[in-house]
């Protein structure tokens, strides 16, 4: 099968407010499709779309909300990691983040573990409170918004960080010994380095060194 060809990304600034149009494409000959991801960025607002074409007949096949696709991908990866690494009886999930990806992550992990409690923290109180209420209603779970990152990880069996921040809000010392920890999203280099060095513990669990 022919290897996919990635088309270099392009960014086209416009206006006087830092607005920009971003484009990234790829061709997958073996799958018979090609596509482009287009994202408009205007101030703090961004809207990405993924457009896939039939490379044999030319018409577009689907138009996909790239935010939704990214959230689903994040959730699935979190669920796979939890299924493989967390203890079968792990039931308390701590999440740093309250955005779209955090919500998809909670929903996905709830499919592979029987969660007795979910704890959410993000810097903005209104955001985490609203996310906790909406997830609780949608999933039928106990979801609590907590006031500090330490409150998220205290005695948690599973900890995940689907968010971005200048510095990681939790440290290895905060984690329960039994915690299965999956780190992602933080710009801090020490956090990314630690994520690559997660050693196994008994029972297939993992924890920062």
XYZ file of C-alpha atoms in Angstrom:
209
model
C 0.000 0.000 0.000
C 1.333 3.420 -0.956
C 2.390 5.573 1.953
C 0.299 8.657 2.807
C 1.693 11.974 1.647
C 1.497 14.870 4.068
C 1.070 18.324 2.583
C 2.990 21.007 4.531
C 0.843 23.255 6.686
C 0.200 26.836 5.683
C -0.846 29.860 7.710
C -2.320 32.997 6.155
C -2.692 35.957 8.555
C -5.326 38.548 7.744
C -6.820 41.631 9.321
C -5.221 43.626 12.115
C -6.299 41.538 15.109
C -4.065 38.491 14.706
C -6.654 36.544 12.715
C -5.352 33.707 10.567
C -6.398 30.869 8.294
C -4.496 27.600 8.864
C -4.489 24.688 6.403
C -2.975 21.208 6.584
C -3.572 18.434 4.061
C -2.721 14.839 3.232
C -3.175 12.291 0.442
C -3.724 8.604 1.269
C -3.504 6.700 -2.047
C -4.049 3.316 -0.438
C -7.331 4.467 1.085
C -8.543 6.297 -1.995
C -8.982 9.599 -0.196
C -7.317 12.948 0.271
C -8.239 15.730 2.612
C -7.531 19.048 4.202
C -7.995 20.441 7.687
C -8.875 24.125 7.711
C -8.942 26.230 10.857
C -9.865 29.861 11.274
C -8.394 31.618 14.299
C -9.889 34.989 15.195
C -8.783 36.168 18.606
C -9.606 33.467 21.144
C -12.134 31.851 18.798
C -11.122 28.967 16.550
C -13.162 26.730 14.268
C -11.475 23.751 12.559
C -13.109 21.614 9.878
C -11.868 18.450 8.172
C -12.901 17.927 4.548
C -12.292 14.509 2.938
C -12.409 13.928 -0.843
C -12.720 10.758 -2.906
C -9.397 10.768 -4.772
C -10.833 8.737 -7.669
C -14.023 10.663 -8.404
C -13.251 14.050 -6.751
C -16.476 14.793 -4.811
C -16.162 15.500 -1.087
C -17.180 12.590 1.117
C -17.696 13.968 4.651
C -17.264 17.352 6.288
C -16.214 16.712 9.882
C -16.065 19.021 12.882
C -12.364 18.640 13.701
C -12.930 19.665 17.333
C -15.381 16.791 17.763
C -13.009 14.369 16.039
C -10.088 15.454 18.230
C -12.199 15.029 21.362
C -13.242 11.522 20.315
C -9.627 10.581 19.566
C -8.489 11.855 22.955
C -11.251 9.967 24.727
C -10.529 6.697 22.931
C -6.797 6.878 23.689
C -7.559 7.573 27.349
C -9.917 4.599 27.496
C -7.354 2.276 25.882
C -4.657 3.424 28.331
C -7.025 2.961 31.270
C -8.109 -0.485 30.089
C -4.475 -1.601 29.782
C -2.932 0.097 32.825
C -5.528 0.688 35.522
C -6.510 -1.915 38.089
C -9.752 -3.701 37.110
C -11.404 -2.313 40.246
C -10.197 1.278 39.744
C -13.244 3.462 40.320
C -12.178 7.023 41.216
C -11.196 9.216 38.257
C -9.465 12.569 38.681
C -9.350 14.932 35.697
C -7.441 18.195 35.344
C -9.433 20.064 32.712
C -13.091 20.770 31.966
C -13.217 21.433 28.225
C -14.478 19.348 25.323
C -11.616 16.869 25.448
C -11.986 16.379 29.193
C -15.676 15.596 28.772
C -15.022 13.088 25.990
C -12.299 11.494 28.102
C -14.613 10.970 31.090
C -17.302 9.450 28.871
C -14.808 7.057 27.266
C -13.168 5.930 30.517
C -16.629 5.286 31.960
C -17.037 2.628 29.252
C -14.056 0.575 30.465
C -14.254 1.048 34.255
C -17.153 1.234 36.713
C -16.616 4.733 38.069
C -17.947 5.489 41.527
C -16.748 9.104 41.452
C -15.246 11.618 39.031
C -13.448 14.774 40.191
C -12.802 17.748 37.925
C -10.579 20.771 38.364
C -9.820 23.632 35.993
C -8.720 27.198 36.788
C -12.137 28.774 36.153
C -14.705 27.829 38.786
C -17.729 28.380 36.533
C -16.291 26.128 33.819
C -15.534 23.210 36.114
C -18.877 23.510 37.916
C -20.800 23.542 34.642
C -18.808 20.612 33.230
C -19.377 18.545 36.378
C -23.132 19.163 36.286
C -23.440 18.350 32.583
C -21.343 15.176 32.829
C -23.259 13.993 35.872
C -26.556 14.390 34.033
C -25.319 12.875 30.770
C -23.531 9.850 32.245
C -25.487 9.225 35.432
C -22.301 9.423 37.507
C -21.229 11.309 40.611
C -19.087 14.112 39.160
C -17.722 16.751 41.536
C -15.973 20.022 40.776
C -13.124 20.455 43.265
C -11.291 23.636 44.233
C -7.664 22.522 43.852
C -5.586 20.131 41.715
C -4.648 18.311 44.917
C -8.329 17.582 45.454
C -8.478 15.901 42.043
C -5.685 13.416 42.666
C -6.174 12.653 46.373
C -6.796 8.876 46.625
C -7.696 8.755 42.914
C -7.209 5.459 41.078
C -6.927 7.086 37.643
C -5.601 10.585 36.910
C -5.652 12.297 33.529
C -4.706 15.757 32.286
C -6.501 16.655 29.027
C -5.557 20.332 29.207
C -2.828 22.879 28.564
C -1.063 25.135 31.037
C 2.332 26.859 31.358
C 3.234 24.584 34.288
C 1.872 21.174 35.346
C -0.602 21.701 38.211
C 0.165 18.389 39.925
C 3.360 16.696 41.082
C 4.291 13.053 41.509
C 4.085 13.411 45.286
C 0.358 14.154 45.053
C -0.472 10.825 43.419
C -1.880 7.899 45.323
C 0.458 4.923 45.203
C -2.127 2.911 43.279
C -2.845 5.618 40.709
C -2.655 4.948 36.990
C -1.453 8.233 35.539
C -1.658 9.404 31.942
C -0.181 12.833 31.246
C -0.811 14.869 28.112
C -1.174 18.384 26.826
C 1.121 20.411 29.042
C 3.660 22.697 27.436
C 6.077 22.268 30.322
C 9.109 20.242 29.186
C 9.583 18.509 32.582
C 6.007 17.221 32.340
C 6.535 15.786 28.854
C 9.816 14.200 29.927
C 8.194 12.598 32.955
C 5.400 11.215 30.778
C 7.976 9.282 28.748
C 9.509 7.771 31.883
C 6.455 6.280 33.557
C 7.629 2.962 35.080
C 5.349 -0.030 35.708
C 4.180 -0.904 39.204
C 2.578 -4.049 40.537
C -0.678 -5.072 38.918
C 0.042 -3.266 35.656
C -0.335 0.187 37.187
C 1.923 3.110 36.381
C 3.053 6.181 38.248
C 5.512 9.022 37.854
C 8.967 8.291 39.270
